[in-house]
Tab-separated table of C-alpha atoms in Angstrom:
chain	number	residue	atom	x	y	z
N	987	MET	CA	-165.166	18.232	-64.306
N	988	ARG	CA	-165.285	18.936	-60.319
N	989	ILE	CA	-162.161	17.094	-58.011
N	990	SER	CA	-163.585	16.068	-55.326
N	991	TYR	CA	-161.872	17.641	-52.198
N	992	ARG	CA	-160.245	13.982	-50.904
N	993	ARG	CA	-158.466	13.651	-54.389
N	994	THR	CA	-157.074	17.186	-53.972
N	995	VAL	CA	-155.350	16.984	-50.796
N	996	LEU	CA	-154.171	13.751	-52.158
N	997	LEU	CA	-153.317	15.485	-55.416
N	998	LEU	CA	-151.366	18.333	-53.403
N	999	ALA	CA	-149.766	16.060	-51.376
N	1000	ALA	CA	-147.892	15.007	-54.010
N	1001	ALA	CA	-147.543	18.087	-56.007
N	1002	LEU	CA	-146.557	20.385	-53.556
N	1003	LEU	CA	-143.613	18.159	-51.939
N	1004	PHE	CA	-140.630	21.195	-53.519
N	1005	TRP	CA	-138.032	18.738	-52.771
N	1006	SER	CA	-137.032	14.899	-52.728
N	1007	PRO	CA	-135.617	12.929	-49.842
N	1008	ALA	CA	-131.991	12.507	-52.339
N	1009	GLY	CA	-130.344	13.303	-48.819
N	1010	GLY	CA	-131.378	10.720	-46.909
N	1011	ALA	CA	-133.580	10.644	-43.949
N	1012	GLN	CA	-130.273	11.741	-41.526
N	1013	GLN	CA	-129.190	14.606	-43.687
N	1014	THR	CA	-132.287	16.681	-44.235
N	1015	VAL	CA	-136.056	16.414	-42.346
N	1016	ASP	CA	-139.283	17.963	-44.233
N	1017	LEU	CA	-141.186	20.057	-41.914
N	1018	VAL	CA	-144.938	21.590	-42.101
N	1019	VAL	CA	-145.950	24.367	-40.345
N	1020	LEU	CA	-149.299	24.971	-40.311
N	1021	HIS	CA	-150.622	28.047	-38.976
N	1022	LEU	CA	-154.087	30.267	-38.373
N	1023	ASN	CA	-155.149	34.065	-36.863
N	1024	ASP	CA	-157.333	36.432	-36.249
N	1025	THR	CA	-160.294	33.747	-36.152
N	1026	HIS	CA	-162.074	35.631	-34.009
N	1027	GLY	CA	-164.720	33.496	-32.897
N	1028	SER	CA	-165.655	32.829	-35.840
N	1029	LEU	CA	-166.822	29.114	-35.609
N	1030	GLU	CA	-169.094	28.361	-38.299
N	1031	PRO	CA	-168.849	28.656	-42.035
N	1032	HIS	CA	-170.036	32.215	-43.358
N	1033	LEU	CA	-170.223	34.133	-46.602
N	1034	ASN	CA	-167.282	36.227	-48.550
N	1035	SER	CA	-167.433	38.999	-50.101
N	1036	ASP	CA	-168.111	36.916	-53.256
N	1037	SER	CA	-170.912	35.202	-51.759
N	1038	ALA	CA	-169.187	31.974	-51.401
N	1039	GLN	CA	-169.395	29.642	-48.185
N	1040	VAL	CA	-166.227	29.785	-46.406
N	1041	GLY	CA	-164.698	29.292	-43.253
N	1042	GLY	CA	-165.726	26.716	-40.048
N	1043	VAL	CA	-163.215	25.258	-37.473
N	1044	ALA	CA	-164.825	21.717	-38.525
N	1045	ARG	CA	-163.662	21.971	-41.844
N	1046	ALA	CA	-160.611	23.780	-40.911
N	1047	THR	CA	-159.973	20.581	-38.512
N	1048	THR	CA	-160.554	18.233	-41.323
N	1049	LEU	CA	-158.302	19.819	-43.495
N	1050	ILE	CA	-155.169	20.136	-40.651
N	1051	ARG	CA	-155.765	16.663	-39.325
N	1052	ASP	CA	-155.693	14.825	-43.348
N	1053	ILE	CA	-152.476	16.842	-43.474
N	1054	ARG	CA	-151.032	15.575	-40.951
N	1055	ARG	CA	-152.006	11.806	-41.761
N	1056	LEU	CA	-149.938	12.963	-45.017
N	1057	ASN	CA	-146.953	14.010	-42.933
N	1058	PRO	CA	-146.709	11.928	-39.746
N	1059	GLU	CA	-144.532	12.938	-37.025
N	1060	ARG	CA	-143.508	16.408	-39.290
N	1061	VAL	CA	-146.295	18.627	-38.543
N	1062	LEU	CA	-146.463	21.718	-36.105
N	1063	LEU	CA	-149.949	24.051	-35.835
N	1064	LEU	CA	-149.613	27.044	-34.213
N	1065	HIS	CA	-151.968	29.976	-33.955
N	1066	ALA	CA	-151.287	33.358	-34.323
N	1067	GLY	CA	-154.235	35.118	-31.945
N	1068	ASP	CA	-157.252	36.621	-31.804
N	1069	LEU	CA	-159.264	33.488	-31.097
N	1070	PHE	CA	-161.573	35.260	-29.066
N	1071	SER	CA	-162.970	38.754	-30.013
N	1072	ARG	CA	-165.733	40.077	-32.411
N	1073	GLY	CA	-166.963	36.043	-31.674
N	1074	ASP	CA	-170.284	34.312	-32.116
N	1075	PRO	CA	-172.398	33.242	-29.198
N	1076	VAL	CA	-170.222	30.048	-28.038
N	1077	THR	CA	-167.485	32.121	-28.286
N	1078	SER	CA	-168.224	35.378	-25.675
N	1079	CYS	CA	-171.035	33.457	-23.628
N	1080	LEU	CA	-168.211	31.052	-22.692
N	1081	GLY	CA	-164.911	33.657	-22.777
N	1082	GLY	CA	-163.561	31.553	-25.633
N	1083	ARG	CA	-163.535	28.376	-23.341
N	1084	ALA	CA	-164.854	26.422	-26.892
N	1085	ASN	CA	-162.523	28.167	-28.517
N	1086	LEU	CA	-159.530	26.588	-26.901
N	1087	GLU	CA	-161.089	23.390	-26.542
N	1088	ILE	CA	-161.496	22.713	-30.158
N	1089	LEU	CA	-157.569	23.854	-31.376
N	1090	GLU	CA	-156.731	21.049	-28.840
N	1091	LEU	CA	-158.707	18.998	-30.432
N	1092	MET	CA	-156.990	20.296	-33.695
N	1093	GLY	CA	-153.592	19.284	-31.530
N	1094	VAL	CA	-152.012	23.026	-31.689
N	1095	ASP	CA	-149.111	23.151	-30.936
N	1096	ALA	CA	-148.171	26.877	-29.482
N	1097	LEU	CA	-150.836	30.217	-29.045
N	1098	THR	CA	-149.910	33.852	-28.820
N	1099	PRO	CA	-152.835	35.938	-27.572
N	1100	GLY	CA	-153.882	38.827	-29.334
N	1101	ASN	CA	-155.003	42.377	-28.568
N	1102	GLY	CA	-158.634	40.906	-28.839
N	1103	ASP	CA	-157.937	37.638	-26.398
N	1104	PHE	CA	-157.294	40.299	-23.831
N	1105	TYR	CA	-160.608	42.094	-24.326
N	1106	PHE	CA	-163.020	39.698	-21.889
N	1107	GLY	CA	-160.357	40.723	-19.197
N	1108	PHE	CA	-156.644	39.536	-18.795
N	1109	GLU	CA	-158.200	37.566	-16.055
N	1110	ASN	CA	-160.638	35.437	-18.278
N	1111	LEU	CA	-157.746	35.025	-20.596
N	1112	VAL	CA	-155.295	33.752	-18.219
N	1113	GLU	CA	-158.369	30.868	-16.560
N	1114	GLN	CA	-159.293	29.804	-19.849
N	1115	THR	CA	-155.731	29.087	-21.349
N	1116	SER	CA	-154.708	27.466	-17.636
N	1117	ARG	CA	-157.502	24.762	-19.031
N	1118	VAL	CA	-155.352	23.379	-21.725
N	1119	GLY	CA	-152.468	21.288	-22.262
N	1120	TYR	CA	-150.317	23.502	-25.197
N	1121	PRO	CA	-148.652	26.618	-24.421
N	1122	VAL	CA	-149.881	29.918	-24.535
N	1123	LEU	CA	-146.908	31.936	-25.192
N	1124	HIS	CA	-146.456	35.983	-24.792
N	1125	ALA	CA	-142.823	37.713	-23.985
N	1126	ASN	CA	-143.836	41.230	-23.927
N	1127	VAL	CA	-146.901	41.842	-21.931
N	1128	MET	CA	-146.780	42.076	-17.755
N	1129	HIS	CA	-147.858	42.864	-14.717
N	1130	ASN	CA	-147.406	46.552	-14.227
N	1131	HIS	CA	-147.317	46.780	-10.048
N	1132	THR	CA	-144.850	43.409	-10.037
N	1133	GLY	CA	-143.537	43.397	-13.598
N	1134	ALA	CA	-143.943	39.404	-13.412
N	1135	PRO	CA	-144.562	38.045	-16.465
N	1136	LEU	CA	-148.344	37.217	-17.712
N	1137	LEU	CA	-148.075	33.749	-19.469
N	1138	PRO	CA	-144.609	32.058	-20.547
N	1139	ALA	CA	-142.273	34.012	-23.000
N	1140	TYR	CA	-141.068	30.572	-25.207
N	1141	THR	CA	-141.458	26.643	-25.618
N	1142	ILE	CA	-138.822	24.642	-27.599
N	1143	GLN	CA	-140.283	21.679	-29.170
N	1144	GLU	CA	-138.360	18.689	-30.868
N	1145	ILE	CA	-139.857	17.630	-33.828
N	1146	SER	CA	-138.203	14.780	-36.188
N	1147	GLY	CA	-135.048	15.600	-33.899
N	1148	VAL	CA	-135.154	18.841	-34.861
N	1149	ARG	CA	-135.280	21.478	-31.879
N	1150	VAL	CA	-137.387	24.654	-32.486
N	1151	ALA	CA	-137.729	27.140	-30.369
N	1152	ILE	CA	-141.135	29.525	-30.313
N	1153	LEU	CA	-141.324	32.637	-29.232
N	1154	GLY	CA	-144.504	34.665	-28.208
N	1155	LEU	CA	-144.679	38.474	-29.366
N	1156	GLY	CA	-148.194	40.460	-29.290
N	1157	SER	CA	-150.039	43.339	-29.128
N	1158	VAL	CA	-151.944	45.047	-26.401
N	1159	ARG	CA	-154.436	47.989	-26.720
N	1160	MET	CA	-152.918	49.948	-23.605
N	1161	GLY	CA	-156.376	52.789	-23.963
N	1162	HIS	CA	-158.245	49.187	-23.351
N	1163	TYR	CA	-160.012	49.048	-20.067
N	1164	SER	CA	-158.546	45.131	-19.978
N	1165	ALA	CA	-154.577	46.901	-19.799
N	1166	ARG	CA	-155.074	48.912	-16.651
N	1167	ASP	CA	-152.998	46.498	-14.974
N	1168	LEU	CA	-150.545	45.392	-18.041
N	1169	GLU	CA	-147.237	46.695	-19.068
N	1170	TRP	CA	-146.209	46.286	-22.925
N	1171	LEU	CA	-142.991	45.773	-23.617
N	1172	ASP	CA	-141.612	46.760	-27.234
N	1173	PRO	CA	-141.454	43.689	-29.143
N	1174	VAL	CA	-138.344	43.798	-30.881
N	1175	GLN	CA	-136.367	44.817	-28.070
N	1176	VAL	CA	-137.827	42.045	-25.803
N	1177	ALA	CA	-136.624	39.513	-29.378
N	1178	ARG	CA	-133.225	40.680	-28.917
N	1179	GLN	CA	-132.876	39.804	-25.623
N	1180	TYR	CA	-134.514	36.370	-26.627
N	1181	ALA	CA	-133.091	35.560	-29.693
N	1182	PRO	CA	-129.301	35.079	-28.913
N	1183	VAL	CA	-130.623	32.305	-25.793
N	1184	LEU	CA	-132.954	30.432	-28.007
N	1185	ARG	CA	-130.875	30.765	-31.022
N	1186	ARG	CA	-128.182	28.474	-28.858
N	1187	GLN	CA	-130.742	25.684	-27.258
N	1188	ALA	CA	-133.057	25.515	-31.047
N	1189	ASP	CA	-131.975	24.631	-34.951
N	1190	LEU	CA	-134.951	26.592	-36.152
N	1191	LEU	CA	-136.018	29.866	-34.069
N	1192	LEU	CA	-139.729	30.722	-35.214
N	1193	VAL	CA	-141.713	33.485	-33.721
N	1194	LEU	CA	-145.350	33.200	-33.236
N	1195	SER	CA	-146.437	37.316	-33.614
N	1196	HIS	CA	-149.700	39.264	-33.443
N	1197	LEU	CA	-147.997	42.380	-34.143
N	1198	GLY	CA	-149.424	43.041	-37.843
N	1199	ALA	CA	-147.438	42.180	-40.957
N	1200	ARG	CA	-145.489	45.628	-41.113
N	1201	GLY	CA	-144.198	44.780	-37.540
N	1202	ASP	CA	-143.339	41.434	-38.416
N	1203	SER	CA	-141.110	43.272	-41.351
N	1204	ALA	CA	-139.672	45.438	-38.634
N	1205	LEU	CA	-139.171	42.493	-36.217
N	1206	ALA	CA	-137.278	40.688	-38.506
N	1207	ALA	CA	-134.968	43.334	-40.290
N	1208	ALA	CA	-134.110	44.054	-36.666
N	1209	VAL	CA	-133.830	40.448	-35.492
N	1210	PRO	CA	-131.561	38.073	-38.248
N	1211	GLU	CA	-131.209	35.160	-35.763
N	1212	ILE	CA	-135.277	34.653	-36.381
N	1213	ASP	CA	-135.656	31.441	-39.135
N	1214	LEU	CA	-139.995	32.640	-39.583
N	1215	ILE	CA	-142.248	34.765	-38.322
N	1216	VAL	CA	-146.151	33.168	-38.158
N	1217	GLY	CA	-147.755	36.652	-37.779
N	1218	GLY	CA	-151.571	37.558	-37.422
N	1219	HIS	CA	-153.078	40.722	-36.377
N	1220	SER	CA	-153.439	42.783	-39.913
N	1221	HIS	CA	-155.277	40.022	-41.542
N	1222	THR	CA	-152.992	40.037	-44.513
N	1223	ARG	CA	-153.349	37.053	-46.959
N	1224	LEU	CA	-150.186	36.491	-47.824
N	1225	ASP	CA	-150.515	33.947	-50.410
N	1226	SER	CA	-146.718	33.466	-50.263
N	1227	LEU	CA	-143.784	34.015	-48.308
N	1228	MET	CA	-142.624	37.475	-47.201
N	1229	ARG	CA	-138.689	37.840	-47.237
N	1230	VAL	CA	-136.405	39.835	-45.380
N	1231	PRO	CA	-132.933	39.165	-46.330
N	1232	ARG	CA	-130.783	38.376	-43.802
N	1233	PRO	CA	-126.812	38.135	-45.652
N	1234	PRO	CA	-124.605	36.555	-45.231
N	1235	ASN	CA	-127.157	33.476	-44.373
N	1236	PRO	CA	-129.130	32.914	-48.347
N	1237	VAL	CA	-131.784	31.688	-47.013
N	1238	ALA	CA	-134.254	35.119	-46.027
N	1239	ILE	CA	-136.161	35.558	-43.024
N	1240	GLY	CA	-139.982	34.021	-43.924
N	1241	ILE	CA	-143.052	36.036	-42.789
N	1242	ALA	CA	-146.552	33.883	-43.165
N	1243	GLN	CA	-150.199	34.904	-42.460
N	1244	ALA	CA	-152.770	33.236	-42.635
N	1245	GLN	CA	-155.884	36.299	-43.493
N	1246	SER	CA	-158.575	35.548	-40.839
N	1247	ARG	CA	-161.525	33.729	-39.635
N	1248	TYR	CA	-160.726	30.244	-40.968
N	1249	GLU	CA	-161.066	31.183	-44.368
N	1250	VAL	CA	-157.669	29.660	-45.186
N	1251	VAL	CA	-155.044	27.408	-43.249
N	1252	GLY	CA	-151.544	29.027	-43.758
N	1253	ARG	CA	-149.086	26.255	-44.601
N	1254	VAL	CA	-145.193	26.369	-44.264
N	1255	ASP	CA	-142.638	24.032	-45.976
N	1256	VAL	CA	-139.179	23.932	-43.943
N	1257	ARG	CA	-136.373	21.834	-45.591
N	1258	MET	CA	-133.574	21.427	-42.591
N	1259	ARG	CA	-130.178	20.453	-43.251
N	1260	ARG	CA	-128.075	18.795	-40.757
N	1261	SER	CA	-124.787	20.887	-40.052
N	1262	GLN	CA	-122.307	20.360	-37.131
N	1263	GLY	CA	-124.314	18.489	-34.462
N	1264	GLY	CA	-127.843	19.923	-35.699
N	1265	TYR	CA	-130.167	21.631	-38.415
N	1266	ILE	CA	-129.752	24.785	-40.364
N	1267	VAL	CA	-133.084	25.980	-42.371
N	1268	ASP	CA	-132.270	25.063	-46.042
N	1269	ARG	CA	-135.347	26.169	-47.396
N	1270	LEU	CA	-139.185	27.654	-46.546
N	1271	GLU	CA	-141.907	27.734	-48.701
N	1272	GLY	CA	-145.635	29.344	-47.767
N	1273	ARG	CA	-148.853	29.208	-49.463
N	1274	LEU	CA	-152.318	28.951	-48.170
N	1275	LEU	CA	-155.098	26.376	-48.293
N	1276	PRO	CA	-158.569	27.512	-48.819
N	1277	VAL	CA	-161.526	26.561	-46.360
N	1278	THR	CA	-164.200	26.002	-48.690
N	1279	ALA	CA	-167.819	24.463	-48.630
N	1280	ASP	CA	-166.455	21.388	-50.489
N	1281	VAL	CA	-163.934	20.449	-47.345
N	1282	PRO	CA	-166.319	18.167	-45.095
N	1283	ASP	CA	-167.089	19.227	-41.381
N	1284	ASP	CA	-164.901	17.186	-38.869
N	1285	PRO	CA	-167.515	15.197	-36.249
N	1286	GLU	CA	-165.492	15.306	-33.560
N	1287	VAL	CA	-165.440	19.324	-33.793
N	1288	GLU	CA	-169.261	19.647	-35.268
N	1289	ALA	CA	-170.298	17.382	-31.939
N	1290	VAL	CA	-168.301	19.922	-29.274
N	1291	LEU	CA	-170.141	22.434	-31.221
N	1292	ALA	CA	-173.189	21.478	-31.052
N	1293	ASP	CA	-173.444	20.259	-27.502
N	1294	TYR	CA	-171.823	23.911	-26.207
N	1295	ALA	CA	-174.690	25.666	-28.395
N	1296	SER	CA	-176.744	23.812	-27.151
N	1297	ALA	CA	-177.146	24.884	-23.888
N	1298	LEU	CA	-177.001	28.451	-25.076
N	1299	ASP	CA	-180.655	27.785	-26.084
N	1300	ALA	CA	-182.085	27.868	-22.353
N	1301	VAL	CA	-185.424	30.401	-22.661
N	1302	VAL	CA	-184.695	32.985	-20.041
N	1303	GLY	CA	-187.750	35.042	-20.836
N	1304	THR	CA	-190.205	36.415	-23.213
N	1305	LEU	CA	-190.651	39.860	-25.190
N	1306	GLU	CA	-194.384	40.882	-26.229
N	1307	SER	CA	-192.839	43.337	-28.915
N	1308	PRO	CA	-189.452	43.586	-30.572
N	1309	LEU	CA	-186.808	45.765	-28.975
N	1310	ALA	CA	-184.923	47.849	-31.404
N	1311	SER	CA	-181.273	48.634	-30.752
N	1312	ALA	CA	-180.032	52.068	-32.183
N	1313	ARG	CA	-177.090	54.282	-31.918
N	1314	GLU	CA	-178.845	57.764	-31.902
N	1315	GLY	CA	-182.591	58.736	-30.687
N	1316	SER	CA	-184.738	56.065	-28.422
N	1317	SER	CA	-182.953	52.791	-28.296
N	1318	PRO	CA	-185.683	50.222	-26.363
N	1319	LEU	CA	-183.389	47.640	-25.914
N	1320	GLY	CA	-180.481	49.676	-24.143
N	1321	ASP	CA	-182.605	51.129	-22.196
N	1322	LEU	CA	-183.617	47.702	-20.904
N	1323	ALA	CA	-179.968	46.912	-20.589
N	1324	ALA	CA	-179.615	49.691	-18.385
N	1325	GLU	CA	-182.708	49.199	-16.362
N	1326	ALA	CA	-181.406	45.566	-15.498
N	1327	VAL	CA	-177.738	46.607	-14.556
N	1328	ARG	CA	-179.671	48.680	-11.999
N	1329	SER	CA	-182.029	46.235	-10.938
N	1330	VAL	CA	-179.851	43.440	-10.242
N	1331	THR	CA	-177.077	45.817	-8.545
N	1332	ARG	CA	-179.470	47.760	-6.728
N	1333	SER	CA	-177.981	50.724	-7.614
N	1334	ASP	CA	-179.379	54.248	-7.753
N	1335	ILE	CA	-178.733	54.871	-11.272
N	1336	ALA	CA	-177.207	52.453	-13.663
N	1337	MET	CA	-175.042	53.500	-17.191
N	1338	VAL	CA	-174.662	51.177	-20.544
N	1339	TRP	CA	-172.775	52.487	-23.343
N	1340	ARG	CA	-175.389	53.256	-26.198
N	1341	TRP	CA	-173.452	50.837	-28.736
N	1342	SER	CA	-173.120	47.845	-26.180
N	1343	ALA	CA	-176.398	46.614	-27.350
N	1344	TRP	CA	-175.699	45.644	-30.978
N	1345	PRO	CA	-178.730	43.577	-32.731
N	1346	SER	CA	-181.773	44.397	-32.044
N	1347	LEU	CA	-184.362	41.635	-30.490
N	1348	GLU	CA	-187.265	40.266	-31.423
N	1349	ALA	CA	-190.686	39.842	-29.906
N	1350	GLY	CA	-190.737	36.519	-28.422
N	1351	PRO	CA	-188.804	33.878	-26.342
N	1352	VAL	CA	-184.903	35.050	-25.376
N	1353	THR	CA	-182.321	32.421	-25.367
N	1354	VAL	CA	-178.712	32.809	-23.519
N	1355	ALA	CA	-177.383	32.810	-27.125
N	1356	ASP	CA	-179.866	36.081	-28.034
N	1357	ILE	CA	-178.553	37.616	-24.864
N	1358	CYS	CA	-174.545	37.031	-26.002
N	1359	ARG	CA	-175.521	38.139	-29.546
N	1360	VAL	CA	-176.760	41.872	-28.149
N	1361	HIS	CA	-174.243	42.220	-25.891
N	1362	GLY	CA	-170.901	39.742	-26.072
N	1363	GLU	CA	-168.088	42.465	-24.798
N	1364	ARG	CA	-168.710	40.406	-21.572
N	1365	LEU	CA	-168.227	43.961	-19.734
N	1366	PRO	CA	-167.824	43.265	-16.073
N	1367	ILE	CA	-170.074	45.945	-13.765
N	1368	LEU	CA	-168.973	47.881	-11.029
N	1369	THR	CA	-170.077	50.456	-8.661
N	1370	ALA	CA	-169.128	53.860	-6.976
N	1371	ARG	CA	-170.545	56.408	-5.153
N	1372	VAL	CA	-170.504	59.604	-7.067
N	1373	LYS	CA	-171.555	63.037	-5.203
N	1374	GLY	CA	-175.141	64.189	-6.455
N	1375	THR	CA	-173.114	67.187	-7.793
N	1376	ALA	CA	-171.402	65.131	-10.309
N	1377	ILE	CA	-174.501	63.310	-11.365
N	1378	GLY	CA	-175.220	65.917	-14.231
N	1379	ASP	CA	-171.541	65.710	-15.217
N	1380	LEU	CA	-172.313	62.185	-16.038
N	1381	VAL	CA	-175.931	62.286	-17.845
N	1382	ARG	CA	-174.392	64.526	-20.243
N	1383	THR	CA	-171.887	62.263	-21.157
N	1384	PRO	CA	-172.386	61.155	-25.104
N	1385	ASN	CA	-172.885	57.606	-26.384
N	1386	VAL	CA	-174.315	56.381	-22.692
N	1387	LEU	CA	-177.854	55.498	-21.448
N	1388	PHE	CA	-179.672	55.708	-18.501
N	1389	SER	CA	-181.727	54.044	-15.753
N	1390	GLY	CA	-182.911	55.691	-12.281
N	1391	CYS	CA	-182.661	59.838	-12.913
N	1392	GLU	CA	-184.921	61.659	-14.285
N	1393	VAL	CA	-183.665	64.474	-16.742
N	1394	GLU	CA	-185.310	68.386	-17.568
N	1395	ASP	CA	-183.305	70.510	-20.028
N	1396	SER	CA	-179.958	68.233	-19.478
N	1397	THR	CA	-180.246	68.634	-15.800
N	1398	VAL	CA	-180.806	66.055	-13.539
N	1399	VAL	CA	-184.010	66.852	-11.380
N	1400	ARG	CA	-184.895	63.131	-9.930
N	1401	ILE	CA	-182.840	60.277	-8.586
N	1402	THR	CA	-185.080	57.027	-8.324
N	1403	GLY	CA	-188.270	59.215	-7.920
N	1404	VAL	CA	-186.517	61.619	-5.170
N	1405	PRO	CA	-185.883	64.888	-6.099
N	1406	VAL	CA	-181.625	65.470	-6.107
N	1407	ASP	CA	-180.047	66.257	-3.259
N	1408	THR	CA	-176.405	67.119	-4.441
N	1409	ALA	CA	-174.683	66.887	-0.966
N	1410	ALA	CA	-175.296	63.578	-0.792
N	1411	PHE	CA	-173.941	60.460	-2.276
N	1412	TYR	CA	-175.457	58.275	-4.942
N	1413	THR	CA	-174.112	54.960	-5.881
N	1414	VAL	CA	-173.562	54.657	-9.884
N	1415	SER	CA	-172.965	51.167	-12.003
N	1416	ALA	CA	-171.340	50.875	-15.179
N	1417	PRO	CA	-169.502	48.931	-17.008
N	1418	ILE	CA	-165.675	48.480	-16.289
N	1419	SER	CA	-164.984	50.137	-19.223
N	1420	ALA	CA	-166.893	53.381	-18.180
N	1421	PHE	CA	-164.629	53.912	-15.423
N	1422	THR	CA	-161.217	54.010	-17.726
N	1423	ALA	CA	-162.964	56.236	-20.277
N	1424	ILE	CA	-165.446	59.023	-18.522
N	1425	ALA	CA	-163.365	61.506	-16.384
N	1426	GLY	CA	-166.064	61.807	-13.707
N	1427	LEU	CA	-165.940	58.030	-12.813
N	1428	ARG	CA	-162.026	57.200	-13.418
N	1429	ASP	CA	-160.696	58.116	-9.719
N	1430	LEU	CA	-163.019	56.533	-7.678
N	1431	SER	CA	-163.256	53.797	-5.731
N	1432	THR	CA	-165.134	50.968	-7.149
N	1433	SER	CA	-166.456	47.824	-5.994
N	1434	ARG	CA	-167.303	44.589	-8.305
N	1435	THR	CA	-170.821	43.650	-8.563
N	1436	GLY	CA	-170.128	40.218	-9.858
N	1437	TYR	CA	-172.168	40.579	-12.858
N	1438	ARG	CA	-171.283	41.733	-16.262
N	1439	VAL	CA	-173.953	43.404	-18.716
N	1440	ASP	CA	-175.179	40.089	-20.389
N	1441	THR	CA	-175.531	38.140	-17.092
N	1442	ALA	CA	-177.225	41.232	-15.401
N	1443	ILE	CA	-179.838	41.429	-18.792
N	1444	GLU	CA	-180.232	37.417	-18.617
N	1445	ARG	CA	-180.985	37.487	-14.524
N	1446	TYR	CA	-183.359	40.593	-14.849
N	1447	LEU	CA	-185.243	38.894	-17.930
N	1448	ARG	CA	-185.389	35.561	-15.873
N	1449	GLN	CA	-186.785	37.655	-12.875
N	1450	THR	CA	-189.238	39.366	-15.003
N	1451	GLY	CA	-190.554	36.993	-17.124
N	1452	VAL	CA	-192.530	38.714	-19.931
N	1453	VAL	CA	-191.290	41.842	-20.557
N	1454	ARG	CA	-194.251	44.104	-22.042
N	1455	PRO	CA	-193.836	47.746	-23.681
N	1456	ASN	CA	-194.375	50.964	-21.142
């Protein structure tokens, strides 16, 4: 016999309470820590490896709200990062704005950004997180020019009389263009600095981490003051807590992680026991709660998603024939992207990464959402002046498509239809990542154009109207 979702929730509420309130409310406090990680902009349900429909932020919200209702004033909700990257059009078109807003509707208490949350640019991360009221924490990333922190390091919150300190620690992909103005500090050393200070101010010391399960284990072994690590980054499915002993304390440090893409919601039950005017951890137990097709959608979150998605249905142009995208050989969609960048920036030459256009576009109307599907990286476009003698080296760069130059036998012979003048300078437009990755562009003085590759494609299609095959 199939048991309904609502009945399952009620049965779990009774069965999963691993203690009784025999000590009295003043002697023990039972907290519930709910956690998510690596949701990667996957807002809608999807099929897992077993072809079962799982996930969906509206379903996860229903589950979280039901647990809050059954545990009033005792729930802490945390997200351990990678909220944005690899997202669907609502995520990529809006730079994560909808994702952060929905976390606020869920009632999230703190977020630590993951490495993927920097990929749209740390400026975007700071701007988008400034819109929400909950703390966004990262103790081990700084501005490399000033040494100033990018985000607050920690927050201290009181829940049912228990003081909970939450320290944010994360990873940054330092080779990525988005990190070129950042400095990443060793998380263990940073935790060692903060732990004694926070330990004096809080009953429960929790680290919200985007370091991966292995990094969390090393952190726990090095910083025994920590009580619980809620982690992300490695997409690890921890059906129960990993435990790192810390003698003489009889309660080991717990490590939790909840896979990815809203497929599960993590739950850690924490019993706090009164001791010397405060509380200490008496017991930790963790489990994962599946987000399956029988969990109903939360109507408030569904409405927010529908509003954002409808704005992306605007038609910006029409294709008379399909445009294919290819990693090798001819790539008509990549060629269109390069031509769009050159057209809107009025450059002599434009460059785009071959891999930046993912799915092909079918013939017919093209919407804003379609453009975000084929180019969701939100890469800003920069321009630089490049001498004619250096253009040939750029054209021979692997995995790059060009517009504005004619090549014969691997040699540039014309730029914008005119024979190359090796003594002249030409304007070259390219994604910001090219000015990090390509040797011939790294040391050049650049200017921002105000466009990204996706917004250049959108404007080009609006100006062109109908794209016809050559």
